[in-house]
mmCIF file of C-alpha atoms and ligand atoms in Angstrom:
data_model
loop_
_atom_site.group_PDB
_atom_site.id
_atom_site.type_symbol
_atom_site.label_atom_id
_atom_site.label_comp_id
_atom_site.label_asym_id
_atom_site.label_seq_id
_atom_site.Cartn_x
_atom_site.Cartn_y
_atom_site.Cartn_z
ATOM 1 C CA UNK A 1 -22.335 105.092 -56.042
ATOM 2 C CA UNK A 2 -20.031 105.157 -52.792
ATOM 3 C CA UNK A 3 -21.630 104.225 -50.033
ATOM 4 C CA UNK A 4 -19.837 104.586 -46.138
ATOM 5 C CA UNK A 5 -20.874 102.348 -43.791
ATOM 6 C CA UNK A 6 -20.207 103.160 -40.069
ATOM 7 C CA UNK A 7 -20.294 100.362 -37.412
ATOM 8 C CA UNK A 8 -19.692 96.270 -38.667
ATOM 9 C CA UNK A 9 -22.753 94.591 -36.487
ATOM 10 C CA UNK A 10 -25.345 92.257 -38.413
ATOM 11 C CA UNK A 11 -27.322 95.743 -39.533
ATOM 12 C CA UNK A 12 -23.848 97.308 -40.884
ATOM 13 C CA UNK A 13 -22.931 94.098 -43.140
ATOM 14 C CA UNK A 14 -26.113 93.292 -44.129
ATOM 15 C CA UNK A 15 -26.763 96.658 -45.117
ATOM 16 C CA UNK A 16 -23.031 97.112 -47.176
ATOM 17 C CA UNK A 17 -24.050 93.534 -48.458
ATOM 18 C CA UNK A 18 -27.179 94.830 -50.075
ATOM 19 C CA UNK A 19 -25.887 97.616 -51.512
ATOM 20 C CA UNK A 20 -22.914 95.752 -53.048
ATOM 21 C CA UNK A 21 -25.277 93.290 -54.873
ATOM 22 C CA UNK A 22 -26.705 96.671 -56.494
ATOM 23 C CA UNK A 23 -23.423 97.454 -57.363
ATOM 24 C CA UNK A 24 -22.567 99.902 -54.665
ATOM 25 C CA UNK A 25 -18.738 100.880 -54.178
ATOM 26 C CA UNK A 26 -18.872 100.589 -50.060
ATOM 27 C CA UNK A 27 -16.565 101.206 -47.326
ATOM 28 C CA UNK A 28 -17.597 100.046 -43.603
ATOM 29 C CA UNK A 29 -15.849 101.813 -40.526
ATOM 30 C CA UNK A 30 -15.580 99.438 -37.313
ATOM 31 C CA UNK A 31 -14.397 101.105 -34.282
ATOM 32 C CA UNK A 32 -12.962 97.582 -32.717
ATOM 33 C CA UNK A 33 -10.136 95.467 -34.467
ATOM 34 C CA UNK A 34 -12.592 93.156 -35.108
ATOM 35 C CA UNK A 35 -15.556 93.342 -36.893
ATOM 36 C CA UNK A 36 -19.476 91.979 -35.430
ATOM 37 C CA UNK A 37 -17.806 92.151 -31.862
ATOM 38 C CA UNK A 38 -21.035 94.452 -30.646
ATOM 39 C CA UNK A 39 -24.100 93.373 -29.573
ATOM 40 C CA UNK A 40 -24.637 90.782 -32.684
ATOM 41 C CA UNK A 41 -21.846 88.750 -31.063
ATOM 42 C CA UNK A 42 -23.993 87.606 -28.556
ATOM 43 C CA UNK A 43 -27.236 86.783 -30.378
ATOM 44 C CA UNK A 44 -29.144 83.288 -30.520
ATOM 45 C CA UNK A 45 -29.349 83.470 -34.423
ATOM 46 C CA UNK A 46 -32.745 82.237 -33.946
ATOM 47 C CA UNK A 47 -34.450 83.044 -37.170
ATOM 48 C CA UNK A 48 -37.980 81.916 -35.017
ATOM 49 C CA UNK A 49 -40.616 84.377 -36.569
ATOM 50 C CA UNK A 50 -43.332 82.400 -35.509
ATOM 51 C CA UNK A 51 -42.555 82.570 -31.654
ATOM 52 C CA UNK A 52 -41.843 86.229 -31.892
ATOM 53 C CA UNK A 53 -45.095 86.958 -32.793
ATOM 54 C CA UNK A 54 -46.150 85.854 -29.589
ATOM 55 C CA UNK A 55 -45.495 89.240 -28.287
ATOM 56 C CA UNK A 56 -44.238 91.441 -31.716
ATOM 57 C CA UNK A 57 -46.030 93.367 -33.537
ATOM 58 C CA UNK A 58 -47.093 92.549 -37.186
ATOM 59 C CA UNK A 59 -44.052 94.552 -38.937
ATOM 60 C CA UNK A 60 -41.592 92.532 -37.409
ATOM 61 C CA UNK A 61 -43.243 88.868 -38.729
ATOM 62 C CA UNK A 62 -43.280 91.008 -42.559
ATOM 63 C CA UNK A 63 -39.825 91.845 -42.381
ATOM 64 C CA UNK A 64 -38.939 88.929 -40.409
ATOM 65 C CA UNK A 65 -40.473 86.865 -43.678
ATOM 66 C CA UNK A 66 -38.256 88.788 -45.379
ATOM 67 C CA UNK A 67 -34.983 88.490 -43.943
ATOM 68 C CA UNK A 68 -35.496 84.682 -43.409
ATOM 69 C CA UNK A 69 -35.743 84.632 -47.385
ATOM 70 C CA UNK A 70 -32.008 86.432 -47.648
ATOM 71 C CA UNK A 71 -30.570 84.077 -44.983
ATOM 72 C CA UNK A 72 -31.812 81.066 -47.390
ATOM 73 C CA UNK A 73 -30.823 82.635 -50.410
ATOM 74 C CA UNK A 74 -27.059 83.481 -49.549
ATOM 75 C CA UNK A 75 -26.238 81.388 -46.498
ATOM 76 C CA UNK A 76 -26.425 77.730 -46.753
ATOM 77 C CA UNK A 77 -25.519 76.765 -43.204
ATOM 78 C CA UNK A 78 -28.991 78.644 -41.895
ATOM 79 C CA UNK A 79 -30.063 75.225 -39.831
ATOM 80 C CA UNK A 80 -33.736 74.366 -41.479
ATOM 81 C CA UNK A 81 -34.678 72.498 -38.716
ATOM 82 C CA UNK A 82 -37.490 74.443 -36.968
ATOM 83 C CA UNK A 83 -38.041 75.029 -33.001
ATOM 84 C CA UNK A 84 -39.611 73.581 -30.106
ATOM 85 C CA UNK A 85 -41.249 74.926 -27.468
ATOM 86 C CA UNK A 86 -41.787 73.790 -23.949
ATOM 87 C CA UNK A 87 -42.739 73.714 -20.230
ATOM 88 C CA UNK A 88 -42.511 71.991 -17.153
ATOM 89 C CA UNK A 89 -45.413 69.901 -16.041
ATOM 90 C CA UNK A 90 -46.480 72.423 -13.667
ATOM 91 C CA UNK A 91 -46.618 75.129 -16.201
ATOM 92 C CA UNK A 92 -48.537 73.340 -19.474
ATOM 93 C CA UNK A 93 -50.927 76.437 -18.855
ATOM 94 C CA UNK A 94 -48.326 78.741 -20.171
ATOM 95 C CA UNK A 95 -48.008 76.413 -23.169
ATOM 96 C CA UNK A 96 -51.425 76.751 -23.638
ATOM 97 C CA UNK A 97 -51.281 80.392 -23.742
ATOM 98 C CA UNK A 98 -48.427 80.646 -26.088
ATOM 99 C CA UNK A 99 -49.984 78.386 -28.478
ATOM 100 C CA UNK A 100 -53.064 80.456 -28.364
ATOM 101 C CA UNK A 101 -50.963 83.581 -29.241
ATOM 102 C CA UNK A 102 -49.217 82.445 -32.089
ATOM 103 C CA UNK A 103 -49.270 80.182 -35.240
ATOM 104 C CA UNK A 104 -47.507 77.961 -38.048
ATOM 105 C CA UNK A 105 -47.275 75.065 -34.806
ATOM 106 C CA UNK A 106 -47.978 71.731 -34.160
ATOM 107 C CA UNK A 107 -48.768 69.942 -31.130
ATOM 108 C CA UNK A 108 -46.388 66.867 -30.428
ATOM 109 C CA UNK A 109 -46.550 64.015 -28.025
ATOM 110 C CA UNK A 110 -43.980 62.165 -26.482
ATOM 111 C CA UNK A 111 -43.540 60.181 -29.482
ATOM 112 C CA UNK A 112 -42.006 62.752 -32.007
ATOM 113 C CA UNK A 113 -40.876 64.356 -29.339
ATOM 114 C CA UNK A 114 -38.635 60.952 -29.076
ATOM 115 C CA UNK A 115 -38.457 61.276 -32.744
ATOM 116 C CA UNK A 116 -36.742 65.547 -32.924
ATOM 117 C CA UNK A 117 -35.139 65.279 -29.496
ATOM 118 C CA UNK A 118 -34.573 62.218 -28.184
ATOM 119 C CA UNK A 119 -33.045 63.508 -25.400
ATOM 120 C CA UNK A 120 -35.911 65.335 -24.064
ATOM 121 C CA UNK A 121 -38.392 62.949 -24.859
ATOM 122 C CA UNK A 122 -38.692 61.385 -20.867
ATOM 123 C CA UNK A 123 -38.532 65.016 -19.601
ATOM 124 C CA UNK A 124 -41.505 66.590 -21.502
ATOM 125 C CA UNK A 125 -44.414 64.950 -22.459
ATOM 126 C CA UNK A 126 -45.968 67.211 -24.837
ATOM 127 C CA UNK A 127 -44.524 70.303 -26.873
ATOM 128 C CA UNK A 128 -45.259 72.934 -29.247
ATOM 129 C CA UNK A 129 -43.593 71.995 -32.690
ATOM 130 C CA UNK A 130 -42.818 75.369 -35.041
ATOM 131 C CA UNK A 131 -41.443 73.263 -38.494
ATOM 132 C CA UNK A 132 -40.941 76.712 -40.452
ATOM 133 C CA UNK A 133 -38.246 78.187 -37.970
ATOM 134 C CA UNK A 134 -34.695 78.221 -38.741
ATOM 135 C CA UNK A 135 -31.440 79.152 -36.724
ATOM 136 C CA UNK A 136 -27.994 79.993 -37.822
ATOM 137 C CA UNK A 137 -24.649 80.575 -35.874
ATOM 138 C CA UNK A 138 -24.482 84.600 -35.338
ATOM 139 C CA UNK A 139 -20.301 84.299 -35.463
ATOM 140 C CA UNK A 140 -20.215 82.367 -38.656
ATOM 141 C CA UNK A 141 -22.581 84.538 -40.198
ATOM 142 C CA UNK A 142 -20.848 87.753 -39.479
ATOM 143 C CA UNK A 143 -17.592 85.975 -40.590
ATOM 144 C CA UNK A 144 -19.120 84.548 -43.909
ATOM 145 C CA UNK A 145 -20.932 88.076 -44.428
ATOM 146 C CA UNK A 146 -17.297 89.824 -44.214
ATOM 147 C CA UNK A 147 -15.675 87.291 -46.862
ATOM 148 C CA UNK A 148 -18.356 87.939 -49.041
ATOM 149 C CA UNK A 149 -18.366 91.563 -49.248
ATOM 150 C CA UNK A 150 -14.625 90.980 -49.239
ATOM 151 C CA UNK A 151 -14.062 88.499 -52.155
ATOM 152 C CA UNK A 152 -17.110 89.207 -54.094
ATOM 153 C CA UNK A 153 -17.246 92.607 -53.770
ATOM 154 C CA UNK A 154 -14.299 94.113 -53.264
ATOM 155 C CA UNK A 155 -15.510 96.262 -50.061
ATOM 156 C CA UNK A 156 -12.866 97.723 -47.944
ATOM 157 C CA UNK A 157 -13.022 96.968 -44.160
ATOM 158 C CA UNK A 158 -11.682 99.941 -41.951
ATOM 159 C CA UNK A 159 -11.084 98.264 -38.694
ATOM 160 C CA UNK A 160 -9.876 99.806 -35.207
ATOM 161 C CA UNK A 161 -11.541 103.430 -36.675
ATOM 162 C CA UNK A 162 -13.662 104.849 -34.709
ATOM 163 C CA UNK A 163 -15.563 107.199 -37.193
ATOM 164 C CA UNK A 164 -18.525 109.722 -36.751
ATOM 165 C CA UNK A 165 -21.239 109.247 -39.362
ATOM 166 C CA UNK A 166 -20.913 113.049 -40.507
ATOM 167 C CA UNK A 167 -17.174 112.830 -41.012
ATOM 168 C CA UNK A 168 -17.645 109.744 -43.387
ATOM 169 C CA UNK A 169 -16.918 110.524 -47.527
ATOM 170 C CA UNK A 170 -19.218 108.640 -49.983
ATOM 171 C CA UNK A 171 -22.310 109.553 -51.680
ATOM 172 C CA UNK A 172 -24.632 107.892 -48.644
ATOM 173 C CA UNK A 173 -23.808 107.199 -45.368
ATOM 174 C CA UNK A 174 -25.299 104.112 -43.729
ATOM 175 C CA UNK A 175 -25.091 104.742 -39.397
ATOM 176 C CA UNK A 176 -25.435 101.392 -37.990
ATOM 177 C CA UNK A 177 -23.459 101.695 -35.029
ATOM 178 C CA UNK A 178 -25.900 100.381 -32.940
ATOM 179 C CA UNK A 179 -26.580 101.656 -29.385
ATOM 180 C CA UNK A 180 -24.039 103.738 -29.801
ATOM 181 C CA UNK A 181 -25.614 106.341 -31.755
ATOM 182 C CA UNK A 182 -27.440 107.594 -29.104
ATOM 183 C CA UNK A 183 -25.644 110.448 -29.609
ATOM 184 C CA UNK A 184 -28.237 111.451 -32.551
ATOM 185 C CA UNK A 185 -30.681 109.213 -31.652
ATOM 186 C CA UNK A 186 -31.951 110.388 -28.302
ATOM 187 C CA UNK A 187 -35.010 108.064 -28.082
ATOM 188 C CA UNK A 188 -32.974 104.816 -28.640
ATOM 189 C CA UNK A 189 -33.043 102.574 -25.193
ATOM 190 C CA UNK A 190 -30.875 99.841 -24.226
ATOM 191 C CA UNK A 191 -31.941 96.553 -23.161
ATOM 192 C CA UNK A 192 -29.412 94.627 -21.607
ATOM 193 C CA UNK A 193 -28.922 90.891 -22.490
ATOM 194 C CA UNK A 194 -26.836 88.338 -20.420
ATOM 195 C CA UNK A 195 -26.143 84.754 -22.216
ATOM 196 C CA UNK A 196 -23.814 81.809 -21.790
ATOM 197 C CA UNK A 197 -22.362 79.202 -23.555
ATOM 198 C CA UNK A 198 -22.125 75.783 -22.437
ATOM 199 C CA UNK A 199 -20.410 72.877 -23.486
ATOM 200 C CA UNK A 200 -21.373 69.200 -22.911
ATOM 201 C CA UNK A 201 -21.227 66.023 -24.508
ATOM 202 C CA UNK A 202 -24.081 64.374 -22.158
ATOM 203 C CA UNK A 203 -27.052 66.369 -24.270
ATOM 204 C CA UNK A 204 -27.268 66.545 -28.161
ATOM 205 C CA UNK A 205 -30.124 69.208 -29.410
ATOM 206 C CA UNK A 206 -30.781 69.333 -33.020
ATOM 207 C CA UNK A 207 -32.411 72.565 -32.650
ATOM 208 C CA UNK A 208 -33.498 76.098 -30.651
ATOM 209 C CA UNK A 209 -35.414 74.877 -27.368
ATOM 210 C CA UNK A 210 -37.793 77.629 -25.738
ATOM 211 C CA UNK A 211 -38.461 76.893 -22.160
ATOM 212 C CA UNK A 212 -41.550 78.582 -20.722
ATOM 213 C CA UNK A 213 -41.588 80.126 -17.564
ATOM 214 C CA UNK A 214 -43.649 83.000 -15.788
ATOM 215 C CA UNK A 215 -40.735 85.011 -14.613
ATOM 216 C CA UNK A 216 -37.941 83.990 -17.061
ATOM 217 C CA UNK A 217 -38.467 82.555 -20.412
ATOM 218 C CA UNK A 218 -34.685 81.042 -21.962
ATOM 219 C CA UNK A 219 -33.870 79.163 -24.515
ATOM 220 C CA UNK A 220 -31.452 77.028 -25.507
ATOM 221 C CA UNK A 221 -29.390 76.666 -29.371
ATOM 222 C CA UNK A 222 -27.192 74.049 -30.139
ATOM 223 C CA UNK A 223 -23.983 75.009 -31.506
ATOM 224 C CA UNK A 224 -21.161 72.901 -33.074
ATOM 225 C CA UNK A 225 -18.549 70.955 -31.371
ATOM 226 C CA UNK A 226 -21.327 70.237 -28.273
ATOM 227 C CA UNK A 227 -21.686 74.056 -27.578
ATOM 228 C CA UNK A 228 -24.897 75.482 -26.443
ATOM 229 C CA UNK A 229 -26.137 79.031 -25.922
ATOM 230 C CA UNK A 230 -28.250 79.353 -23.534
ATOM 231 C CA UNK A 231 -30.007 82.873 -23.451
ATOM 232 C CA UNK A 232 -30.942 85.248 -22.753
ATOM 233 C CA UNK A 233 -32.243 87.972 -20.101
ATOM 234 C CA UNK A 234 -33.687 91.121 -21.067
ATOM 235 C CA UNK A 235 -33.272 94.312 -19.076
ATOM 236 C CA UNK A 236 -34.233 97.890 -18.773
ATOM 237 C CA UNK A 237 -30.578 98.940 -18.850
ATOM 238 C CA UNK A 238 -27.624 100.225 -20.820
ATOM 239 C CA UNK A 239 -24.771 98.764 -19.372
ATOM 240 C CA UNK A 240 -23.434 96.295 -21.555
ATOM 241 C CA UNK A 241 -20.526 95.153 -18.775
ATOM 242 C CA UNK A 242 -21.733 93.710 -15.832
ATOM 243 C CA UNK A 243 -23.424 90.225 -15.507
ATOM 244 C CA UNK A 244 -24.949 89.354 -12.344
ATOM 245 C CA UNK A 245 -25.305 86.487 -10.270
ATOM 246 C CA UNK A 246 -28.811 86.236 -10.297
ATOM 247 C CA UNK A 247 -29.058 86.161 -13.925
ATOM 248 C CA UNK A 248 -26.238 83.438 -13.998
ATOM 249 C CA UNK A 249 -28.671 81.461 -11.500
ATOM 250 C CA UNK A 250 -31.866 81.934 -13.541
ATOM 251 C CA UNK A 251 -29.720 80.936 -16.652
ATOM 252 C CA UNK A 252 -28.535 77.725 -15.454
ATOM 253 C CA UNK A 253 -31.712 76.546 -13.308
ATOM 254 C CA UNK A 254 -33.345 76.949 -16.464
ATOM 255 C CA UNK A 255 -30.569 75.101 -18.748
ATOM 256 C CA UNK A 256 -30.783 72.261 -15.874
ATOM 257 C CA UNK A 257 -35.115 72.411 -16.260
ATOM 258 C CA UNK A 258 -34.559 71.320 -19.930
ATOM 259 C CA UNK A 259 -31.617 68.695 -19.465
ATOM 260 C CA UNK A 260 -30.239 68.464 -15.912
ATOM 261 C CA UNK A 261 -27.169 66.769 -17.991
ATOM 262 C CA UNK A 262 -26.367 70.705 -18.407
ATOM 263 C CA UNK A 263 -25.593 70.386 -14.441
ATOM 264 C CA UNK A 264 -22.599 68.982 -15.411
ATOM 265 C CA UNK A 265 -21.690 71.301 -18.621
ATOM 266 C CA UNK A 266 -18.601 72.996 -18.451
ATOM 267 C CA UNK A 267 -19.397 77.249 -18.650
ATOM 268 C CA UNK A 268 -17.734 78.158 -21.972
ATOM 269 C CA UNK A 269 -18.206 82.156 -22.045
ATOM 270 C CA UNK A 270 -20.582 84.784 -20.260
ATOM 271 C CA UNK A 271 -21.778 87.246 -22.680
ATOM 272 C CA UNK A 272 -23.490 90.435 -22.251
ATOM 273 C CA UNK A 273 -24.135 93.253 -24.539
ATOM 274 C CA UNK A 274 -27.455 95.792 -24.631
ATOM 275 C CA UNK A 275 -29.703 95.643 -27.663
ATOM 276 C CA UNK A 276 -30.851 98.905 -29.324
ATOM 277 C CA UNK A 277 -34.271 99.425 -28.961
ATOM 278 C CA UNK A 278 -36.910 102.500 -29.315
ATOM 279 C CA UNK A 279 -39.951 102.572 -27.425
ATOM 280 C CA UNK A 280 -41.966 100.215 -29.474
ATOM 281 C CA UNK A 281 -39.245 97.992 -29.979
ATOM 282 C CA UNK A 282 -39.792 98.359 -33.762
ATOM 283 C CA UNK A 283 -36.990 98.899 -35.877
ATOM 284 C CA UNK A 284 -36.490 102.387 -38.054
ATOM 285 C CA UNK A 285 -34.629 104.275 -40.691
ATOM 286 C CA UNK A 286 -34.042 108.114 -39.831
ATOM 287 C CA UNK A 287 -32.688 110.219 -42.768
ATOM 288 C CA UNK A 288 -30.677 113.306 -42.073
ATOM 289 C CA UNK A 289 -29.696 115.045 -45.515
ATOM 290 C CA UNK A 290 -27.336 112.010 -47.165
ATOM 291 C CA UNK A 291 -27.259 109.816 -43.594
ATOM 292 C CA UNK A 292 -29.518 106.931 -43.440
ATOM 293 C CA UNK A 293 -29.581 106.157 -39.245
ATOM 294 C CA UNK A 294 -30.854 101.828 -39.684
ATOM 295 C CA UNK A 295 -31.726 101.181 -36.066
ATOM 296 C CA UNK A 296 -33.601 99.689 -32.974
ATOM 297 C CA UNK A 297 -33.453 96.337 -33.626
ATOM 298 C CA UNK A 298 -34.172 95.019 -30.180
ATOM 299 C CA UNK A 299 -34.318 91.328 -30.311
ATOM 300 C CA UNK A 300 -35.164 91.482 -34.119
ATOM 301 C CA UNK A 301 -31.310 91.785 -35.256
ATOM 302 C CA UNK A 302 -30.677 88.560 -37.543
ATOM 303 C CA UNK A 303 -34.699 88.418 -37.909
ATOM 304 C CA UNK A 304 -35.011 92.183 -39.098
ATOM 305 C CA UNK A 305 -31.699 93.544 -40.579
ATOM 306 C CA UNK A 306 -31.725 92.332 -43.847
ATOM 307 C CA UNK A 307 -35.161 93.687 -44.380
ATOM 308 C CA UNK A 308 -34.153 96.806 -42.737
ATOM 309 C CA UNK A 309 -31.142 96.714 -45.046
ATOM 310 C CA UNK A 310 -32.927 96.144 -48.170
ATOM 311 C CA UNK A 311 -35.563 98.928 -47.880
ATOM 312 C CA UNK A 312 -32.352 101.223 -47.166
ATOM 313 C CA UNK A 313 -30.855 100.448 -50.589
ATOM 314 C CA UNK A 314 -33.687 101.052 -52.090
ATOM 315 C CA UNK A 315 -34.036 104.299 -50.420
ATOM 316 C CA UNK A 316 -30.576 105.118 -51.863
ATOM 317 C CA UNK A 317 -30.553 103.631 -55.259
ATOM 318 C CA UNK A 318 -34.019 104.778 -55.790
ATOM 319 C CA UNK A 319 -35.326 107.420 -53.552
ATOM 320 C CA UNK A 320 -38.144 104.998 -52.396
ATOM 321 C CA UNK A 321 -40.463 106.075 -49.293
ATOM 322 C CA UNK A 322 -41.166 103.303 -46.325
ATOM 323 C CA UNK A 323 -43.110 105.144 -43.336
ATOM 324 C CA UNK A 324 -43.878 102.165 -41.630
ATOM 325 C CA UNK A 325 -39.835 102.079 -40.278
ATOM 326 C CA UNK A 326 -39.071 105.950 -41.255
ATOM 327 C CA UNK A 327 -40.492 107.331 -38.774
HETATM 328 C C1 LIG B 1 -28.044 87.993 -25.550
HETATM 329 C C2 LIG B 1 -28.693 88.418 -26.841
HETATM 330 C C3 LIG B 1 -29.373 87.473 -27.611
HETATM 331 C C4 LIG B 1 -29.962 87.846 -28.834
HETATM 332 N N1 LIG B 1 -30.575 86.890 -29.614
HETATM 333 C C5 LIG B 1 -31.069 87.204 -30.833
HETATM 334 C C6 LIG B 1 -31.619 86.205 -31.678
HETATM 335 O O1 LIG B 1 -31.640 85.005 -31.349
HETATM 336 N N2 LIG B 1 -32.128 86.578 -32.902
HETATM 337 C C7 LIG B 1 -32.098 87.880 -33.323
HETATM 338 O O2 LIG B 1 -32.573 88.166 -34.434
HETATM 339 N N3 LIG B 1 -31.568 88.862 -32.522
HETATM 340 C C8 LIG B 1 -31.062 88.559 -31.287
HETATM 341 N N4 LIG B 1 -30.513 89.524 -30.480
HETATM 342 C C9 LIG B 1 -30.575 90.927 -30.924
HETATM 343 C C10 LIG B 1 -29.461 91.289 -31.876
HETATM 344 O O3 LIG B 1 -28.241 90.800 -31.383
HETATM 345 C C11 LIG B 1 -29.406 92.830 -32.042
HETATM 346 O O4 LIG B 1 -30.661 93.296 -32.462
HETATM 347 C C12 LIG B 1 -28.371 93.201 -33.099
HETATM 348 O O5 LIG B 1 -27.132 92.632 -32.789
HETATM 349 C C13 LIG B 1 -28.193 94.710 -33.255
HETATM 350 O O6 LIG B 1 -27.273 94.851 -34.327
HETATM 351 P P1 LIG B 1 -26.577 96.200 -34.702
HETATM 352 O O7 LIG B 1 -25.723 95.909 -35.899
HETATM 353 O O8 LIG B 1 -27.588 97.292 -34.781
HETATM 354 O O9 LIG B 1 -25.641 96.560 -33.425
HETATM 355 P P2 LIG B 1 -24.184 95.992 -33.025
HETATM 356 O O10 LIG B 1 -24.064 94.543 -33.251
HETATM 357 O O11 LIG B 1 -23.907 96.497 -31.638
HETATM 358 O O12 LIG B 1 -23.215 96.690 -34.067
HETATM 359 C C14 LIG B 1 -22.853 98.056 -33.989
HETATM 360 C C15 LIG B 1 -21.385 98.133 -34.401
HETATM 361 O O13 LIG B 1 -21.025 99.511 -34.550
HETATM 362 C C16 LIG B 1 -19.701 99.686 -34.066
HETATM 363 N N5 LIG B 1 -19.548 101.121 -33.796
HETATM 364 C C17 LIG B 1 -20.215 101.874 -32.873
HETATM 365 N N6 LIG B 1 -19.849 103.175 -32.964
HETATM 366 C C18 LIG B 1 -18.945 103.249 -33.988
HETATM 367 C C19 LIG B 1 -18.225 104.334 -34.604
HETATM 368 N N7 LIG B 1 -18.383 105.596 -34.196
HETATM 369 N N8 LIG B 1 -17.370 104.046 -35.615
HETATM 370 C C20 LIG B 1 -17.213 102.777 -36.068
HETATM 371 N N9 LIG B 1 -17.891 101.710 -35.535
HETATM 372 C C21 LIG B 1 -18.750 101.951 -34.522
HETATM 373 C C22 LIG B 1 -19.675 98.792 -32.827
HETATM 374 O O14 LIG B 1 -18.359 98.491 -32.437
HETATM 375 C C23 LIG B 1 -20.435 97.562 -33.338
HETATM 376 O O15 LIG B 1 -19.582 96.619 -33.943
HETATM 377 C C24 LIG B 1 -29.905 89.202 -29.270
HETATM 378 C C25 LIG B 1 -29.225 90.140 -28.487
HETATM 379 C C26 LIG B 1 -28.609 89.762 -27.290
HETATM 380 C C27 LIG B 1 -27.842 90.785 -26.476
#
């Protein structure tokens, strides 16, 4: 079976990935020199189901289940270190209210707080714990992803081609280009996400920190060599160019809430890109004849693209039906 891949984001190689463990011959198309230089660049690689569900529907915790299991399986770096969640003093109720709406947490005093973090430990006195979360870095994982299908698999990378999914050879076409397939995809929405990354040798975080706040909720992932990312906004908007000031201030005032050691942090990279997203901000596959469309995955990428991915194989390989994404 030849399978074409168009567009090299975390949906693209995860998909060519699954199809190459069922033996797939595959070909991905990247329109930049580079692959994973879309909107996956930017991600927090936050694998943290259990938050999500704050405000997600149930599909995304199933497939989210899912893709954390593929992560483990074939990416040893995924950090297995879970997440915390916090507030300032003068907003424990939104704590409160978070806890209510989700699950698979623990409460935590100052005292394990002092024990996870020890660097937050004077700033908040009480925290929601969520053990079961994991992260991973985005970059390395697109990297790693590449060398796989590379060196095990023998796929063949077509960078700097820009490459229309009907124009593509191979039995199956996987379009996974992203927001830019709006082209055939009319209903797909951008949401525009701003992020930066810090570096600082004053704060060490062992894992993803979630900051409540009414107005702007950020959080923060610890990356090697001292870097953080600190992310991210989320607006009603498809330009993927422009970051403003007033993000950049909400950003940092909420970097300096968790640590005000990140006052001092030197501003590594600003990052913006728009995430694809239908109205629901569920995830779906579209088929056209032999084109699979594997889309809208909002804020779900590393938490719903393998899923996505796998339930597109099996599509392929063996004509299976999933109407809860092909819709
Ligand atoms: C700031 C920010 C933080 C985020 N944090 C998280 C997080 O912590 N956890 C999480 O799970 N998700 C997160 N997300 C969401 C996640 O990044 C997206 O859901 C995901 O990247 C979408 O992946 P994609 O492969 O569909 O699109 P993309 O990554 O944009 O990939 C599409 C690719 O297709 C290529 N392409 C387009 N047209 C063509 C063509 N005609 N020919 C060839 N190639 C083409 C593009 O160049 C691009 O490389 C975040 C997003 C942002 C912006």
């Amino acid at each position: 079976m030849k399978i074409a891949v168009i567009g090299a984001g975390v949906m693209g190689l995860t998909a060519a990935h699954v199809c190459a463990l069922r033996g797939a011959e595959v070909h991905l198309y990247e329109r930049r020199p580079q692959i994973g230089r879309g909107c996956s660049w930017y991600a927090g690689g936050m694998l943290a189901l259990w938050c999500e569900m704050e405000s997600a529907e149930p599909l995304i915790g199933e497939l989210g289940l899912e893709s954390i299991a593929y992560w483990r399986m074939h990416f040893p770096h995924v950090v297995e270190k879970g997440s915390l969640v916090v507030a300032p003093p003068r907003d424990v109720s939104e704590l409160k209210r978070f806890a209510h709406r989700t699950s698979h947490y623990e409460w935590i005093a100052r005292e394990k707080m002092a024990e996870l973090e020890p660097d937050l430990a004077s700033r908040f006195e009480t925290a929601l714990y969520f053990g079961e979360e994991a992260h991973l870095d985005p970059r390395e994982t697109l990297d790693l992803l590449r060398a796989k299908l590379v060196i095990d698999y023998g796929a063949i990378f077509h960078t700097d081609t820009l490459l229309s999914p009907e124009n593509a050879e191979g039995d199956f076409v996987l379009d996974c280009r992203g927001y830019e397939a709006r082209d055939v995809l009319p209903d797909l929405r951008g949401v525009k996400g701003e992020m930066l990354i810090l570096r600082t040798t004053e704060v060490t975080l062992s894992r993803p920190v979630r900051l409540l706040h009414p107005r702007i909720p950020v959080y923060i992932v610890p990356r090697a060599d001292h870097h953080f990312m600190v992310g991210a906004t989320m607006i009603e908007s498809g330009d993927r160019t422009r970051f403003s000031a007033r993000s950049m201030v909400e950003l940092l005032n909420a970097a300096y809430a968790v640590h005000p050691a990140f006052g001092e942090a030197e501003i590594v990279e600003m990052g913006t890109d728009v995430r694809p997203a239908f109205a629901d901000n569920l995830p779906r596959i579209r088929r056209d004849g032999r084109i699979l469309r594997l889309n809208g995955l909002y804020r779900h990428g590393y938490l719903g693209a393998p899923a996505l991915a796998r339930r597109a194989a099996d599509i392929v390989f063996d004509g299976a039906v999933f109407p809860e994404v092909e819709r």
